[in-house]
PDB file of C-alpha atoms in Angstrom:
ATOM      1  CA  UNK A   1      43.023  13.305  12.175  1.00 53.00           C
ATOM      2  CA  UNK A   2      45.166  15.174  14.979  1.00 59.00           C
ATOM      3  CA  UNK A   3      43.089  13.651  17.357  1.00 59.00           C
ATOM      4  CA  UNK A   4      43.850  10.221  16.129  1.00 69.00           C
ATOM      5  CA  UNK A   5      47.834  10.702  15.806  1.00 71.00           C
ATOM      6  CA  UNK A   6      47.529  12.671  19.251  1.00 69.00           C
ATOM      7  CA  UNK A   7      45.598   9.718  21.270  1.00 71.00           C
ATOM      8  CA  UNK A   8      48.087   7.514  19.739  1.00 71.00           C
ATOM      9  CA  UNK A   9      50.631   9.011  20.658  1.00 69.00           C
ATOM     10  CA  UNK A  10      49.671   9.379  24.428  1.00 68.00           C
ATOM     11  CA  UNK A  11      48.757   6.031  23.931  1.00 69.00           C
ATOM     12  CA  UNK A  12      52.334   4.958  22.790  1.00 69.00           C
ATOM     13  CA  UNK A  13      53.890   6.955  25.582  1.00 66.00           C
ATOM     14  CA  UNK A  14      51.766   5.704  28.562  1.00 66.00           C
ATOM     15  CA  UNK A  15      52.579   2.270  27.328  1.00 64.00           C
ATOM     16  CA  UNK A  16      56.619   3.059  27.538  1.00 62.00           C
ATOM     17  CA  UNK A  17      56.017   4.779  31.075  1.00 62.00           C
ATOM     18  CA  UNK A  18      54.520   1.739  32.085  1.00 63.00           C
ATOM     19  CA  UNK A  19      57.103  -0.740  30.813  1.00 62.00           C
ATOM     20  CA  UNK A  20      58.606  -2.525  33.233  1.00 60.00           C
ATOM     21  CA  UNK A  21      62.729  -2.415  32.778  1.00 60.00           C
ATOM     22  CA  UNK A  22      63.851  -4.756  35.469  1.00 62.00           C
ATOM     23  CA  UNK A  23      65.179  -7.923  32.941  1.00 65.00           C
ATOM     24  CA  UNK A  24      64.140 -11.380  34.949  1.00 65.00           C
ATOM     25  CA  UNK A  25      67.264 -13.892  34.481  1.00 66.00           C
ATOM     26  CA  UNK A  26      66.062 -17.490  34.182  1.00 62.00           C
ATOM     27  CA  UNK A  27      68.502 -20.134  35.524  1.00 68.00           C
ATOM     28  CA  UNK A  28      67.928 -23.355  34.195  1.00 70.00           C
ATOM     29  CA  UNK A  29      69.605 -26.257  35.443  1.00 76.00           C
ATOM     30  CA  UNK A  30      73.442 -26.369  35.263  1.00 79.00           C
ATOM     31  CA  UNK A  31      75.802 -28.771  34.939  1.00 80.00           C
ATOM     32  CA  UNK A  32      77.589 -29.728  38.364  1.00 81.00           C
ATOM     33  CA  UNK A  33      81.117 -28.770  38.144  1.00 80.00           C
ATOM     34  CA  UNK A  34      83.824 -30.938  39.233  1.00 86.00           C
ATOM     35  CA  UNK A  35      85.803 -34.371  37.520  1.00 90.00           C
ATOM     36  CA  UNK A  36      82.986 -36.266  35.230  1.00 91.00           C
ATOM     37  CA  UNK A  37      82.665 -39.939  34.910  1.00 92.00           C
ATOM     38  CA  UNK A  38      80.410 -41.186  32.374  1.00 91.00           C
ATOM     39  CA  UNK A  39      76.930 -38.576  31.361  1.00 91.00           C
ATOM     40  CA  UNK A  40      76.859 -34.924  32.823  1.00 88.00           C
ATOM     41  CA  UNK A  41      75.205 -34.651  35.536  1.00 88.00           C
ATOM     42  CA  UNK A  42      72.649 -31.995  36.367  1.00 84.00           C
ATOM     43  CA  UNK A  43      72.159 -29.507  39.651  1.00 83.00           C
ATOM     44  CA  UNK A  44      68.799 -29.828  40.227  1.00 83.00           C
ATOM     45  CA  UNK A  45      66.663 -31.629  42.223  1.00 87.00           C
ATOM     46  CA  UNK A  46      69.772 -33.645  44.343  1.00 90.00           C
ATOM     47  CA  UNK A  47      68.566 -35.713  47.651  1.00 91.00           C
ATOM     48  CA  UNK A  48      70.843 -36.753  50.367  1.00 91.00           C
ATOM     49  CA  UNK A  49      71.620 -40.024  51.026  1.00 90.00           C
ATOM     50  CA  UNK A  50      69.039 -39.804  53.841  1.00 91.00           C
ATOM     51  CA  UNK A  51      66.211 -38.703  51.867  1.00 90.00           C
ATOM     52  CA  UNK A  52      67.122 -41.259  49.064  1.00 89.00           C
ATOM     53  CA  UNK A  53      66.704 -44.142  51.374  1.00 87.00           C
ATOM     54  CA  UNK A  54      63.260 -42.867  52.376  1.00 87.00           C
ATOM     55  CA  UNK A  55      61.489 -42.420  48.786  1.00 88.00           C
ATOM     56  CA  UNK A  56      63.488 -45.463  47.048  1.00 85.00           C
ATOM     57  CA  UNK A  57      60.544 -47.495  46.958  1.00 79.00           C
ATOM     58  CA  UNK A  58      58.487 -44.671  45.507  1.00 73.00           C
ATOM     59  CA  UNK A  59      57.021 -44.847  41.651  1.00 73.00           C
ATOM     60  CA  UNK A  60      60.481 -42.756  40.932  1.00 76.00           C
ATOM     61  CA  UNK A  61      63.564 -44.781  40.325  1.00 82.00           C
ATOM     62  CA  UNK A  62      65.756 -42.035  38.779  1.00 88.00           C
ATOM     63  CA  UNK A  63      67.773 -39.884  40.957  1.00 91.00           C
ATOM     64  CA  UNK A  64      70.889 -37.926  41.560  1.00 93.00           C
ATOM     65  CA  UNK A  65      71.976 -38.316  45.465  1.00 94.00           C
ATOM     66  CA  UNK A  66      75.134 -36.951  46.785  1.00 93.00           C
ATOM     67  CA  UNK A  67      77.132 -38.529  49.578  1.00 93.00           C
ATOM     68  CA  UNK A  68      80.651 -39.021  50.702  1.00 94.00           C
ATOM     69  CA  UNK A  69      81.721 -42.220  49.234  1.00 94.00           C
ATOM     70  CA  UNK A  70      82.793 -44.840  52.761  1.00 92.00           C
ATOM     71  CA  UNK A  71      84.355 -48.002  50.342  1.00 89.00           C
ATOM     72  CA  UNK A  72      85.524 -48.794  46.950  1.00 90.00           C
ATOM     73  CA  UNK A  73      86.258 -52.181  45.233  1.00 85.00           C
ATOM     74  CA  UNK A  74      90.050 -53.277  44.518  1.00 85.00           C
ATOM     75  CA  UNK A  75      89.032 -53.275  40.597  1.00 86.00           C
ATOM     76  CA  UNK A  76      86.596 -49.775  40.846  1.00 88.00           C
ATOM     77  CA  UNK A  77      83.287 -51.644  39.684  1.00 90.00           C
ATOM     78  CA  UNK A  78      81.398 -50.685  42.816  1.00 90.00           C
ATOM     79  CA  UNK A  79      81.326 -48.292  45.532  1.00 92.00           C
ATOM     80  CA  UNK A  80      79.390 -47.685  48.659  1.00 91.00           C
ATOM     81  CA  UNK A  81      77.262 -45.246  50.380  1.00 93.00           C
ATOM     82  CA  UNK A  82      76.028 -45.246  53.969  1.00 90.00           C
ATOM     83  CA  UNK A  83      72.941 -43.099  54.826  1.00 89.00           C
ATOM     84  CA  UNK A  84      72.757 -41.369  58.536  1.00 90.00           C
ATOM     85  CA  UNK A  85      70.199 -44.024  58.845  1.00 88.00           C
ATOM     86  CA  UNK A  86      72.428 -46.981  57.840  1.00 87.00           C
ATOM     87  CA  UNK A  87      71.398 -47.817  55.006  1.00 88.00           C
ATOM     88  CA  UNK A  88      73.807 -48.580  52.185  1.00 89.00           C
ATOM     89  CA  UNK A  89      74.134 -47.493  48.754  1.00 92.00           C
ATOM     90  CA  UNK A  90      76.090 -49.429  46.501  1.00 91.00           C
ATOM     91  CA  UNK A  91      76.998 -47.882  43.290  1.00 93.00           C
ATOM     92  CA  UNK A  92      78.079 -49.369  40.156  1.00 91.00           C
ATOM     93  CA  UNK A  93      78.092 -47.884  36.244  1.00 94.00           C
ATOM     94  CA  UNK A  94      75.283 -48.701  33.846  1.00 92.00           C
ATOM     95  CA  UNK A  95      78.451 -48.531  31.445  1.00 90.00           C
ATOM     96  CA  UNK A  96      80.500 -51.004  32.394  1.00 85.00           C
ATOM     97  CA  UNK A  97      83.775 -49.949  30.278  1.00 90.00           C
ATOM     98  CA  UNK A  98      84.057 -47.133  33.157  1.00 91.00           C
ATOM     99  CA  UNK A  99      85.383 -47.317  36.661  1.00 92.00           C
ATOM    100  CA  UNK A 100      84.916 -45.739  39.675  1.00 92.00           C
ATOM    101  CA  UNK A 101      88.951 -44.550  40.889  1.00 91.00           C
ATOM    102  CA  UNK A 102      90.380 -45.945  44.048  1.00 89.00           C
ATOM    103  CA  UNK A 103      91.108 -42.522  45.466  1.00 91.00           C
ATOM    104  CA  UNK A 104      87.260 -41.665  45.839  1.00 92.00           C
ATOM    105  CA  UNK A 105      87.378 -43.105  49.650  1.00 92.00           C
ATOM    106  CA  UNK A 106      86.189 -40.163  51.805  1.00 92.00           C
ATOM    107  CA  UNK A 107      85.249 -37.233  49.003  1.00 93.00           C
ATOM    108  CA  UNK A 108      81.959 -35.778  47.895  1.00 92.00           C
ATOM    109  CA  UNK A 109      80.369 -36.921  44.892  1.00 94.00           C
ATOM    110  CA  UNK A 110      76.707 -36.826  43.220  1.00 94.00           C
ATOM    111  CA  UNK A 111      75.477 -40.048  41.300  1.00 95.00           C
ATOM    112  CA  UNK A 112      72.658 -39.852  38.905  1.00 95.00           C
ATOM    113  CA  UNK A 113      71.245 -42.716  37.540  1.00 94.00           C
ATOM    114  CA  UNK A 114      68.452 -45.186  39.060  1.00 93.00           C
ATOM    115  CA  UNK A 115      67.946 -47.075  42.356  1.00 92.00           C
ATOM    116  CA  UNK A 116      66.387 -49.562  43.944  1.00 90.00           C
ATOM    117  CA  UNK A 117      65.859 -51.861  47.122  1.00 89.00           C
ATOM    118  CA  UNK A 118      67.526 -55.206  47.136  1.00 85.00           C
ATOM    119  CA  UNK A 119      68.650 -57.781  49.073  1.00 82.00           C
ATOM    120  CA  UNK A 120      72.250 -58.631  48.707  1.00 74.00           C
ATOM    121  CA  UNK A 121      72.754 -62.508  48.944  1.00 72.00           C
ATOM    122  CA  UNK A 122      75.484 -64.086  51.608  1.00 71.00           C
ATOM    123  CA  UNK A 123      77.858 -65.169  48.607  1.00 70.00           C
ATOM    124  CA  UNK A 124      77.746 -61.798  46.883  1.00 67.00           C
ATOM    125  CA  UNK A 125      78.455 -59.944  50.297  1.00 63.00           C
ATOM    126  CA  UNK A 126      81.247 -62.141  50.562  1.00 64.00           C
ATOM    127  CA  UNK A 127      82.164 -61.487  47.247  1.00 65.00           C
ATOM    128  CA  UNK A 128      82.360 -57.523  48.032  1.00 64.00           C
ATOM    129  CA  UNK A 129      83.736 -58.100  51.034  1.00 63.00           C
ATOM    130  CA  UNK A 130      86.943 -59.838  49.186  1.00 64.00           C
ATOM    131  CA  UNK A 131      87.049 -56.967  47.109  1.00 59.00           C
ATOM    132  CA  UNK A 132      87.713 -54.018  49.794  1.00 59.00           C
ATOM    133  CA  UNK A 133      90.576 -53.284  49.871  1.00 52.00           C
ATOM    134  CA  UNK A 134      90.286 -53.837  54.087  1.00 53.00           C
ATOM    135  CA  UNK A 135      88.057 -56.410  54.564  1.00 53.00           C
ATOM    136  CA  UNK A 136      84.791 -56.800  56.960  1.00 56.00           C
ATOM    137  CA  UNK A 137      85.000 -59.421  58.986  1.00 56.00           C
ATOM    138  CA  UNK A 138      81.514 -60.246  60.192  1.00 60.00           C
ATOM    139  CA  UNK A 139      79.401 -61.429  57.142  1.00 58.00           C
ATOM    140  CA  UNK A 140      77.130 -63.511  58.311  1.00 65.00           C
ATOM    141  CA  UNK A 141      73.082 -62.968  56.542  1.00 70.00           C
ATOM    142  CA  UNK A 142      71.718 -61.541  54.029  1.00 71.00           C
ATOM    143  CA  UNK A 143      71.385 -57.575  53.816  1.00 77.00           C
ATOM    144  CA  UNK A 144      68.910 -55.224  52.285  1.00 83.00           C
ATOM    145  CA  UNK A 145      70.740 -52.449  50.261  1.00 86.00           C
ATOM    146  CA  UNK A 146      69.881 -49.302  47.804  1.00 89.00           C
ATOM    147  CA  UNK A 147      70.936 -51.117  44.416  1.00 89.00           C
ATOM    148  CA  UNK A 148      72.537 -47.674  42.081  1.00 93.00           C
ATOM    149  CA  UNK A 149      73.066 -48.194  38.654  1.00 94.00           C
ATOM    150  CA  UNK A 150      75.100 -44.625  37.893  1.00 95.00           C
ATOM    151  CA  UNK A 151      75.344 -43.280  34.888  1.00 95.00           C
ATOM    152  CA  UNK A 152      77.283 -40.171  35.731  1.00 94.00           C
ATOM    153  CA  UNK A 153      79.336 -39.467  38.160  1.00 94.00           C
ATOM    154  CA  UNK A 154      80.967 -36.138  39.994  1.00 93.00           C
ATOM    155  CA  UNK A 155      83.301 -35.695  42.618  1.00 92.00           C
ATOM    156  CA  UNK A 156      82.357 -32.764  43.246  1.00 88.00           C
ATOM    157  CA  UNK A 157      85.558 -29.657  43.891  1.00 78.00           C
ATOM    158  CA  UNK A 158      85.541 -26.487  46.402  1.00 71.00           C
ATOM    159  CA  UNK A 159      83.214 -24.589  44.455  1.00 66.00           C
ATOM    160  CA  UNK A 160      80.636 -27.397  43.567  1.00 63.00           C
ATOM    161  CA  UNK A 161      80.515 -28.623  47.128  1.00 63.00           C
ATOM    162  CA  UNK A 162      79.572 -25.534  48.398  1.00 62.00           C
ATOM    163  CA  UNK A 163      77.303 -25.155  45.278  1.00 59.00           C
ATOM    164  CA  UNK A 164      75.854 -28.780  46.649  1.00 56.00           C
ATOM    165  CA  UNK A 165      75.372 -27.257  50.013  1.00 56.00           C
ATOM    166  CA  UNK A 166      73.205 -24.428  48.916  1.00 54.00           C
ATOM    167  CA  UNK A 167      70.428 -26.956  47.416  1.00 50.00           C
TER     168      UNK A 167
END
């Protein structure tokens, strides 16, 4: 009977010696910090603007891309992206009771929501065009473009852009 309680008990304490204590903190994904428009979005798994216009046409059409934000419409329905490549990404709410604000020209912001390739028809250029607050003056054919549908929105602050940076 000793023996039992006595292997047990070197049992018991080779088991605690062995324990690891270092704790392993898990960090799941976070909500991006900065103004919100529309649904949270998250801070994983962000592309540039860049690497968005290369996997568009993939079998994934939901994505968060961040970008600094080159036009918005008079009335805030739509705004525009331009990749280092060129290519542009024009933006515009799944919700349409929300608008994108005026002042966005020029800041940081992360979209999440779904994209795809389209071709943007001569009338409806024009009909951007109208809407810019400085007009482009040489519409003249039809333009492929990244088509986002957003449904959240964050221009991102100090802290988040830096945050952004370090993905």
């Amino acid at each position: 009977m000793k023996v039992n309680r006595l292997y047990y008990l070197v049992v018991f304490g080779f088991c605690l010696a062995c324990q690891n204590n270092h704790q392993i903190k898990l960090k799941g994904p976070q909500n991006l910090h900065g103004q919100l428009i529309g649904d949270s979005v998250l801070d994983f798994n962000i592309k540039s603007t860049q690497e968005l216009a290369e996997v568009v046409n993939s079998s994934q059409n939901r994505f968060r891309v961040v970008g600094k934000v080159q036009k918005v419409d008079k009335s805030g329905f739509w705004i525009s992206l331009i990749s280092p490549s060129g290519k542009e990404i024009v933006a515009s709410f799944v919700n349409t009771n929300l608008l994108f604000p005026k002042t966005l020209v020029g800041k940081t912001v992360v979209l999440d929501g779904t994209a795809e390739l389209k071709n943007l028809p001569l009338a409806q250029q024009k009909s951007f065009n109208t809407n810019l607050s400085k007009p482009i003056s040489n519409v003249e054919k039809t333009k492929e473009i990244i088509a986002f549908e957003a449904m959240g929105l964050v221009i991102l602050d100090k802290k988040a852009l830096l945050q952004a940076k370090n993905l």
